[in-house]
Coordinates of C-alpha atoms in Angstrom, one line a residue:
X1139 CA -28.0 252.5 242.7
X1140 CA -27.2 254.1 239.7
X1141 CA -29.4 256.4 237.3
X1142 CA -28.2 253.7 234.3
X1143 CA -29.3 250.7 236.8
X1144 CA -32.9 252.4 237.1
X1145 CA -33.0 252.3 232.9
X1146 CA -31.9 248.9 233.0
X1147 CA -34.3 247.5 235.6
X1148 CA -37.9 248.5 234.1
X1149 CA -39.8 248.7 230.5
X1150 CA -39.0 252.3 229.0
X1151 CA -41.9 252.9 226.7
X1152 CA -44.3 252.0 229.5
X1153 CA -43.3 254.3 231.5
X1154 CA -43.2 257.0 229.2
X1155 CA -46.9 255.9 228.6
X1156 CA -48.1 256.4 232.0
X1157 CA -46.5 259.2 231.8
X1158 CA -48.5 260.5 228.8
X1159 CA -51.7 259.3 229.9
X1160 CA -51.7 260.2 233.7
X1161 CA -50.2 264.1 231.8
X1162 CA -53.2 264.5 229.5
X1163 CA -55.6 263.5 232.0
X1164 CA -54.4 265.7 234.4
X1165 CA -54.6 268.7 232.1
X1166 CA -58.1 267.7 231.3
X1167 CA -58.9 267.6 234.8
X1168 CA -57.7 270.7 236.0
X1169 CA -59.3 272.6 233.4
X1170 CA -62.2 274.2 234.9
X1171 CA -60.7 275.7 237.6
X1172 CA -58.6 278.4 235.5
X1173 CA -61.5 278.4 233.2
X1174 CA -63.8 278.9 236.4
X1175 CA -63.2 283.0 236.3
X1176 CA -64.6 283.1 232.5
X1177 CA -67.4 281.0 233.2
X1178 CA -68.6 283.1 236.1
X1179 CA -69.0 285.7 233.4
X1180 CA -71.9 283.7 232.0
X1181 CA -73.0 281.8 234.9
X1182 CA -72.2 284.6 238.0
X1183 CA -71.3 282.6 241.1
X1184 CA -70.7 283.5 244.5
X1185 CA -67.6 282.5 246.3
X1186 CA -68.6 279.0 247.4
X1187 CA -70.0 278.4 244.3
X1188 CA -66.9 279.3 242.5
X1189 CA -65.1 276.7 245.0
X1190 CA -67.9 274.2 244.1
X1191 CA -67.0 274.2 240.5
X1192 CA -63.9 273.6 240.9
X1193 CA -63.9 271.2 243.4
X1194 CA -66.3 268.8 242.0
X1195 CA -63.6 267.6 239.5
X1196 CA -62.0 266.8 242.3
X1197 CA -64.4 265.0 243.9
X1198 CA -65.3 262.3 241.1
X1199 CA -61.9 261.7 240.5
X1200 CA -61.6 260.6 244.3
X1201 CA -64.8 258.3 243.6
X1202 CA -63.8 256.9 240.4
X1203 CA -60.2 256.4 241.7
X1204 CA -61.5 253.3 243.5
X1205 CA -63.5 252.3 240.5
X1206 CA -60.0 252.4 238.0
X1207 CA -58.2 250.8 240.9
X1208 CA -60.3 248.0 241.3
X1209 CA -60.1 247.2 237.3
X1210 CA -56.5 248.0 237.3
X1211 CA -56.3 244.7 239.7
X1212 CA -58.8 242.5 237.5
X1213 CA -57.9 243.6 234.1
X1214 CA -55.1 245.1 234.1
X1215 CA -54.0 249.0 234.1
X1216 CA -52.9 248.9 230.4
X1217 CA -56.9 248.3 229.2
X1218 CA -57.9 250.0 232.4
X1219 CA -56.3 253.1 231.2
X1220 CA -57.5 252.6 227.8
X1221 CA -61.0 252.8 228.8
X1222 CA -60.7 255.3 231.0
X1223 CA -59.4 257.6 228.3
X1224 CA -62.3 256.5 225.9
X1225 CA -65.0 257.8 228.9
X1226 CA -62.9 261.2 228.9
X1227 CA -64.4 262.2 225.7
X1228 CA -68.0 262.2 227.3
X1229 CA -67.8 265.1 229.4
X1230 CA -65.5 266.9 226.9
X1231 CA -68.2 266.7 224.2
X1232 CA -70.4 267.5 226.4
X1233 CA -68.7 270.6 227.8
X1234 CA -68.2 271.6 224.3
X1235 CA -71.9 271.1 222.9
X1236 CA -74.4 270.4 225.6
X1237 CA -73.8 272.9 228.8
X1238 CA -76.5 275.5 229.0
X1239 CA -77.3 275.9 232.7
X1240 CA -74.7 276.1 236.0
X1241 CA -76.3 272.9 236.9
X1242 CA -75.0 271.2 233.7
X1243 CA -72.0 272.7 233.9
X1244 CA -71.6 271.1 237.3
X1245 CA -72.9 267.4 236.3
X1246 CA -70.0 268.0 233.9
X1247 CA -67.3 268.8 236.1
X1248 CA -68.2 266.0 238.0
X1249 CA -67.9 263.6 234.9
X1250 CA -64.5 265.0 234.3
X1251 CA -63.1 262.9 238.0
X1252 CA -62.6 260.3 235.1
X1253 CA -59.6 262.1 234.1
X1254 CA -58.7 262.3 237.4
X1255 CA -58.9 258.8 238.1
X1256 CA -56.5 258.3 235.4
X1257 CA -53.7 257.9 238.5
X1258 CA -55.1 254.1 239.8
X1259 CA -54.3 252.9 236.6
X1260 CA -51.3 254.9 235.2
X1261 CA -48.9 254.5 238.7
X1262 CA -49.6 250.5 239.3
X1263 CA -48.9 250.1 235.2
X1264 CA -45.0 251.6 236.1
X1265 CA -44.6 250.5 239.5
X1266 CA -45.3 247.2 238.4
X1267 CA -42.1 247.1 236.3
X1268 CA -39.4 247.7 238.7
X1269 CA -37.9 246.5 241.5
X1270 CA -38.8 248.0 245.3
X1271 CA -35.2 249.7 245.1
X1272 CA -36.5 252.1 242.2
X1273 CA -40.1 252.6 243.2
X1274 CA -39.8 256.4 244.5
X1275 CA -38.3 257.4 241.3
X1276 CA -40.6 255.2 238.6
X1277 CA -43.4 256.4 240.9
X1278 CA -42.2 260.1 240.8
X1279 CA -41.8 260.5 236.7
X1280 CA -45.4 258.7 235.9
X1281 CA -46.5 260.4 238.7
X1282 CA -44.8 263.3 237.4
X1283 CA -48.0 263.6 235.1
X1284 CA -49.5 266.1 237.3
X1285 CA -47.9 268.2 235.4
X1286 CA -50.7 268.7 233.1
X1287 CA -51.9 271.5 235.2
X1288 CA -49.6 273.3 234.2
X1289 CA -51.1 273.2 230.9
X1290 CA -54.4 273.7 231.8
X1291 CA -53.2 276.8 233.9
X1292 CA -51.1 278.1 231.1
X1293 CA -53.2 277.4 228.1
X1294 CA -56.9 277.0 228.9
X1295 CA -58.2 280.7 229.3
X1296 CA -55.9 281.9 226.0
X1297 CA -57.4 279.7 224.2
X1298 CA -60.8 281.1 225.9
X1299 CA -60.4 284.4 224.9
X1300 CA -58.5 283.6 221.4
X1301 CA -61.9 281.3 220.4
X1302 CA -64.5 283.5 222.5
X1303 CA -65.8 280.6 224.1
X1304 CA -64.9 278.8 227.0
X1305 CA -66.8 275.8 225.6
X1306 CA -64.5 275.4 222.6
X1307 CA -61.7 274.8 225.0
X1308 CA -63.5 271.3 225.7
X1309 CA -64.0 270.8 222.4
X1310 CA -59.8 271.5 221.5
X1311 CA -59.2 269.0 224.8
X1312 CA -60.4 266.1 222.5
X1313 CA -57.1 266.3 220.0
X1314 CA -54.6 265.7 222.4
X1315 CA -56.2 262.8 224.5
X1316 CA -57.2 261.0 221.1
X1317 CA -53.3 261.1 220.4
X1318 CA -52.2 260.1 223.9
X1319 CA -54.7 257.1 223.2
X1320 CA -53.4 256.0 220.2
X1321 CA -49.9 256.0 221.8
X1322 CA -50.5 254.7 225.2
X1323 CA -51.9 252.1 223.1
X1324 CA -49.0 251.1 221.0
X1325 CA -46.2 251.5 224.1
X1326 CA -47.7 250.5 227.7
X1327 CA -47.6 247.1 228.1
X1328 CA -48.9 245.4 231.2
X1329 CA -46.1 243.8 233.6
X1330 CA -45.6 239.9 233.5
X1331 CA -45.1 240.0 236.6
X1332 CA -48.3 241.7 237.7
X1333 CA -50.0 240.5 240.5
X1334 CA -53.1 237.8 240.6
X1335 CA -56.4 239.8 240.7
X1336 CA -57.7 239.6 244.3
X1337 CA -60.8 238.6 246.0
X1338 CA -63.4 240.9 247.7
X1339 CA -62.3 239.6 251.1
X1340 CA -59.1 240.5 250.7
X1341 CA -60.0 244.0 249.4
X1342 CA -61.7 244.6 252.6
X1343 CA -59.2 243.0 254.6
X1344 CA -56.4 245.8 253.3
X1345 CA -58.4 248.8 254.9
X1346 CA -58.6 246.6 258.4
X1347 CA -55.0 247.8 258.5
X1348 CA -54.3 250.8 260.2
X1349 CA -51.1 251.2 257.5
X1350 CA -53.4 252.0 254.9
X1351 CA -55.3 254.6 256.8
X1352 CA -51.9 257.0 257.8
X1353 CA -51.2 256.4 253.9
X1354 CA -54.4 257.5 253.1
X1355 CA -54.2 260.5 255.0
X1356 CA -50.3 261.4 254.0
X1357 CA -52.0 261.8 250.7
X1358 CA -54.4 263.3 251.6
X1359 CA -52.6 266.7 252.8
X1360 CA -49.8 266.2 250.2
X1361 CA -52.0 265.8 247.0
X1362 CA -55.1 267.3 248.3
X1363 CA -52.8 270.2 248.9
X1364 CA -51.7 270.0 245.7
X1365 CA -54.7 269.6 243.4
X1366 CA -56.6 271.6 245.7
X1367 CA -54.7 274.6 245.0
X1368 CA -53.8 274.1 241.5
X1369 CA -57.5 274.7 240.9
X1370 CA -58.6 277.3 243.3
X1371 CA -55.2 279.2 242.9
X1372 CA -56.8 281.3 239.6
X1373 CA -59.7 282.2 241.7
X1374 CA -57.5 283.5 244.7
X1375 CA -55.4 285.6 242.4
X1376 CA -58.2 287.0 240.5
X1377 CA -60.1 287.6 243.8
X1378 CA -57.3 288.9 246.1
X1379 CA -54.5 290.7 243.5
X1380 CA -57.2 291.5 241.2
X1381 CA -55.9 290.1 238.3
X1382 CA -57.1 289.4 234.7
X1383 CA -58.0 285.9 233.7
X1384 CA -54.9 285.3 231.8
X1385 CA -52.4 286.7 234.5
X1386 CA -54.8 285.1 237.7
X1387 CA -53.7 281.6 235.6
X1388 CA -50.4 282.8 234.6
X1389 CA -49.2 283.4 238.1
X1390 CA -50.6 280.0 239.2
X1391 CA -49.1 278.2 236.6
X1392 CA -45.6 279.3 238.1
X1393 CA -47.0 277.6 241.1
X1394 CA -48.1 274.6 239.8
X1395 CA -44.9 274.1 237.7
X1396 CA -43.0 273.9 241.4
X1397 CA -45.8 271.0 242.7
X1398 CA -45.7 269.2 239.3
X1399 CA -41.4 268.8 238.3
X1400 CA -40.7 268.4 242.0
X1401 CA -42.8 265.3 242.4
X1402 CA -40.3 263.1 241.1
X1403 CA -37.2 264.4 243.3
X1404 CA -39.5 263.7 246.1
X1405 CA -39.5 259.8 245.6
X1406 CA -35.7 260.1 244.0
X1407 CA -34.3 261.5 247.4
X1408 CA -36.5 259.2 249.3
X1409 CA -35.2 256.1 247.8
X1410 CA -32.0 257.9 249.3
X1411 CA -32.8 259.5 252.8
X1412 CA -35.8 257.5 253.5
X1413 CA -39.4 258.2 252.8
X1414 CA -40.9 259.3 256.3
X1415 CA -37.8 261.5 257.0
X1416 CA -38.7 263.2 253.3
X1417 CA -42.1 263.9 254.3
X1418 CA -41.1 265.1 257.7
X1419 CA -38.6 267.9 255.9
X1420 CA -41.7 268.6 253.5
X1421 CA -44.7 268.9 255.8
X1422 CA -42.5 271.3 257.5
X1423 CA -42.0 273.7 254.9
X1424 CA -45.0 273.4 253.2
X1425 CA -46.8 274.3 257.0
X1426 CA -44.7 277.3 257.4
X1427 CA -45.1 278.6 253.6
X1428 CA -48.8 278.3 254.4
X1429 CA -48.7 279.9 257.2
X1430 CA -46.6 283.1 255.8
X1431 CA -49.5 282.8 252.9
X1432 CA -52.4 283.4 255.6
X1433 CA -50.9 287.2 256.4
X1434 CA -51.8 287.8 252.6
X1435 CA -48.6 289.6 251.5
X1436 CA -47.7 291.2 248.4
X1437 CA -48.0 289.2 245.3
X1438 CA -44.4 288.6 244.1
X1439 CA -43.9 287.3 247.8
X1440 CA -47.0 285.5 247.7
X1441 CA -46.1 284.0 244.7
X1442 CA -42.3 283.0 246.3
X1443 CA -44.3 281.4 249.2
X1444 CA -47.0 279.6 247.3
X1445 CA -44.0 278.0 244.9
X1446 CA -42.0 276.6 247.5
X1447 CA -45.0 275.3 249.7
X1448 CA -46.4 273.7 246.2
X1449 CA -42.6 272.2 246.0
X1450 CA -43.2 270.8 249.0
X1451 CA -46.5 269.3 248.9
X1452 CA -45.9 268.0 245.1
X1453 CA -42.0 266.3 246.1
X1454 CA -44.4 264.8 249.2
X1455 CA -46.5 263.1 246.5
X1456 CA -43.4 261.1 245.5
X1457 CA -42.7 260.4 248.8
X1458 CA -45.7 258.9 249.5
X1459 CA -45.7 256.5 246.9
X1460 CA -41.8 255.6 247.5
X1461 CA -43.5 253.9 250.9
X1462 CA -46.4 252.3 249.7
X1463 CA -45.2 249.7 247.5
X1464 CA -42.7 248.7 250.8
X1465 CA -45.6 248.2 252.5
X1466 CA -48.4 247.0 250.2
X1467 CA -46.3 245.6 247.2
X1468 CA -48.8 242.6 246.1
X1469 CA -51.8 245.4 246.6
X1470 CA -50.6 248.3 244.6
X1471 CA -53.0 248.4 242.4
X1472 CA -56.0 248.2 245.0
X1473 CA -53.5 250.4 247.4
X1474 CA -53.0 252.8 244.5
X1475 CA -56.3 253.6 244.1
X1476 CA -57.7 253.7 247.9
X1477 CA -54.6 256.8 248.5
X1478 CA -55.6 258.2 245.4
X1479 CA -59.6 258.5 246.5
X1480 CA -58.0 259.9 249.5
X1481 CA -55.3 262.5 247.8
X1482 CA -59.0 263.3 246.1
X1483 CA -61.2 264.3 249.1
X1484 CA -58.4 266.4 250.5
X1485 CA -58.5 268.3 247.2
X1486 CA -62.2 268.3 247.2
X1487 CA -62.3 269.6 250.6
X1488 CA -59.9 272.7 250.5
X1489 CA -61.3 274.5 247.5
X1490 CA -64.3 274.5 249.9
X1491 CA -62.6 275.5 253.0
X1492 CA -61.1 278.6 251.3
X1493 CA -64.1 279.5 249.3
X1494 CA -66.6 278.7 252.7
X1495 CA -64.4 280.9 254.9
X1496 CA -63.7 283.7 252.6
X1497 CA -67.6 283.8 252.1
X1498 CA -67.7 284.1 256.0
X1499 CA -65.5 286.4 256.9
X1500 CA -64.1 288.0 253.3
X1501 CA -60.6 287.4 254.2
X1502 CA -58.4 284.2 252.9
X1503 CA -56.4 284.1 256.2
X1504 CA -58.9 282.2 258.0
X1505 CA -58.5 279.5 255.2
X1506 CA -54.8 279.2 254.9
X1507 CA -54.1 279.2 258.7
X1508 CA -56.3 276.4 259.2
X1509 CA -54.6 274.5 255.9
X1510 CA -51.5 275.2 257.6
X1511 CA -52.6 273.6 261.1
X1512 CA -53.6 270.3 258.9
X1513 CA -49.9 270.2 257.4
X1514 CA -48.4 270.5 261.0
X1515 CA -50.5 267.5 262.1
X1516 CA -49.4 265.5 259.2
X1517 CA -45.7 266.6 260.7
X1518 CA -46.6 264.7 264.2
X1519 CA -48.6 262.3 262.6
X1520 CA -45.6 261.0 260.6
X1521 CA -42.9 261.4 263.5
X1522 CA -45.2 258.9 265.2
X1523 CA -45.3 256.4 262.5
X1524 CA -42.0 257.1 261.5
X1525 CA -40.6 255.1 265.1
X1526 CA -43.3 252.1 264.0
X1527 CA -42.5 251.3 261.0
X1528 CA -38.4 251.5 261.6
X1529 CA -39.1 248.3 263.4
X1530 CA -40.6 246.2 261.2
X1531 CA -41.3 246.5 257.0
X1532 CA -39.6 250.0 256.3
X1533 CA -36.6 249.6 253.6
X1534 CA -33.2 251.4 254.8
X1535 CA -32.1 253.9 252.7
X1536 CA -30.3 252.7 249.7
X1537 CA -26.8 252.9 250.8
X1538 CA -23.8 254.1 249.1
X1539 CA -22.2 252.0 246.6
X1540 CA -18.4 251.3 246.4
X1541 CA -17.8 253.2 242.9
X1542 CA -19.7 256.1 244.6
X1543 CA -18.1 256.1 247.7
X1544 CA -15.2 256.2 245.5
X1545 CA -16.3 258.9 243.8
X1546 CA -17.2 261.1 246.7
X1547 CA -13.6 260.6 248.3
X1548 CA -12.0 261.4 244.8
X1549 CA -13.8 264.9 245.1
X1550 CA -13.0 265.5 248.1
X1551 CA -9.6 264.9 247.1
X1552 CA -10.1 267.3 244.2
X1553 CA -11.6 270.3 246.4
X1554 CA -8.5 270.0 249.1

């Protein structure tokens, strides 16, 4: 296929509306953790505390994943999206006018999974459009949307220090998702061919299937990876390097950017190689960039290390969702938000691993080895299911048309 066939085959402006909402969302959501080193100069925290804050986020966006999935399926992810963006402004205003304690600054960090959750509804409202032959790449650019971080990374403690206040940064949040609303609004359009709503039964029925599960934990180490580090990854540079604020985000932005733009060539190349054999190449090079991460070596090689393994784990997320409509395509919205919950409690989790073990034995190698032992069991986990699945739903790759065949023996042609 063709990148002109994929245009052809879906609904443009939705797509660029997913895109926009699952963007904003993101950037909303990963807020606190660059902002997490200012705060701690009003509200001094201790390294598991630090991990805390920034995990939490995290955390209800994993439980409120399954709440957006499960309206995505009944209502549809157009006015699922809609509403979810309309609860965003509650713990922006209240970030901006009503946080006066840690404690309320954690209830709000918890209120703030709502942007998280923004993926059950924004990745069923694209997939829906387009055939199972494009469903890596329309997954990868509204999935793509992750890269909000980046923004949140780049922007959030400049604007800090440029205002004096941490707090007006929530307060500046509430322009750009009011726009995104009124956008979203006028371009996403729900699929007509969307699938019926289904019953309870046939909710519980999915997770009887031991399909769902591996998805669920693919995710898990791909995008908790992810979104785990994007929000911790201030506080290890600050903490480790000893850098400023600004430069502690800076450098994780760089990061970040890798996890974030790679996402969609994750689910483009496996809608051509396959999308076990994808994750197979990535679980291996994002293990062994963790693993060179846990010796703790100079920053610009940290830094190389960190970008590629982010590359890795962030192309993985595409990959992911490349499989799950093969497998699940009448339950992608339910499916959708289940592996999204999951993606969310791997990101939960490893803020907490590296803050717990840093607090334990003041070192982050202890962390990153054992985040780097998950990612090789991911490795065997999908060489096992890899052999399954061959036999029964999994989609060849898309093969090589004509023209391009063609094409590739009129260049080689050329280069002779």
């Amino acid at each position: 296929m063709n990148k002109k066939s994929f245009w052809q085959s879906g609904h443009k402006p939705t797509l660029f509306g997913a895109f926009l909402y699952f963007d904003i969302s993101f950037m909303i959501w990963g807020m606190i953790g660059p902002l997490s080193v200012i705060i701690a100069n009003d509200y001094p925290m201790d390294p598991l505390q630090k991990a805390n804050l920034v995990a939490l986020p995290v955390l209800g966006g994993s439980l409120l994943r399954l709440v957006l999935g499960f309206m995505s399926d009944y209502i549809g992810p157009k006015r699922t999206g809609q509403i979810g963006m309309l609860v965003t402004f509650i713990p922006l205003l209240l970030g901006w006018m009503w946080v006066d304690s840690l404690e309320q600054l954690y209830m709000v960090a918890l209120l703030l999974g709502v942007a998280g959750a923004s993926f059950a509804a924004a990745l069923p409202l694209a997939s829906q459009w387009y055939p199972k032959e494009h469903q890596g790449l329309a997954m990868g650019i509204a999935g793509a949307g992750n890269s909000g971080t980046v923004l949140a990374t780049l922007f959030a403690n400049r604007l800090a220090q440029y205002f004096g206040s941490w707090e007006a940064v929530f307060g500046l949040a509430i322009i750009p998702i009011f726009i995104v609303f009124i956008l979203f609004s006028i371009f996403a359009r729900n699929s007509p061919d969307r699938p019926a709503p289904k019953r309870l039964s046939q909710y519980a029925s999915v997770l009887k299937q031991g399909d769902a599960w591996v998805f669920c934990a693919f995710y898990c180490v791909t995008f908790g990876g992810f979104v785990g580090l994007s929000n911790y990854l201030t506080i290890f540079f600050n903490t480790q390097y000893g850098l400023s604020a600004v430069h502690a985000a800076d450098f994780a932005t760089v990061c970040v950017i890798a996890g974030s733009f790679f996402r969609p060539v994750g689910g483009f190349l496996s809608d051509r190689i396959g999308g076990s054999r994808m994750l197979m190449y990535l679980y291996a090079g994002a293990g062994i960039m963790l693993a060179g991460i846990a010796f703790l070596p100079p920053l610009a090689l940290v830094v190389v290390l960190l970008f590629v393994g982010m590359m890795c784990l962030g192309a993985g997320n595409g990959s992911v969702f490349q499989l799950v409509p093969q497998r699940f395509g009448n339950e992608i919205g339910l499916m959708t938000g289940i592996i999204g919950a999951a993606g969310g409690v791997g990101g939960y989790f490893l803020p907490l691993t590296l803050g717990n073990l840093y607090k334990l034995t003041g070192s982050y190698m202890p962390g990153f080895i054992c985040l780097s032992l998950i990612t090789f069991c991911a490795l065997t986990l999908v060489i096992m299911m890899q052999l399954k699945w061959r036999n029964s739903w999994m989609r060849p790759p898309t093969p090589v048309t004509d023209e391009a065949a063609s094409r590739i023996g009129e260049l080689k042609v050329d280069v002779h």
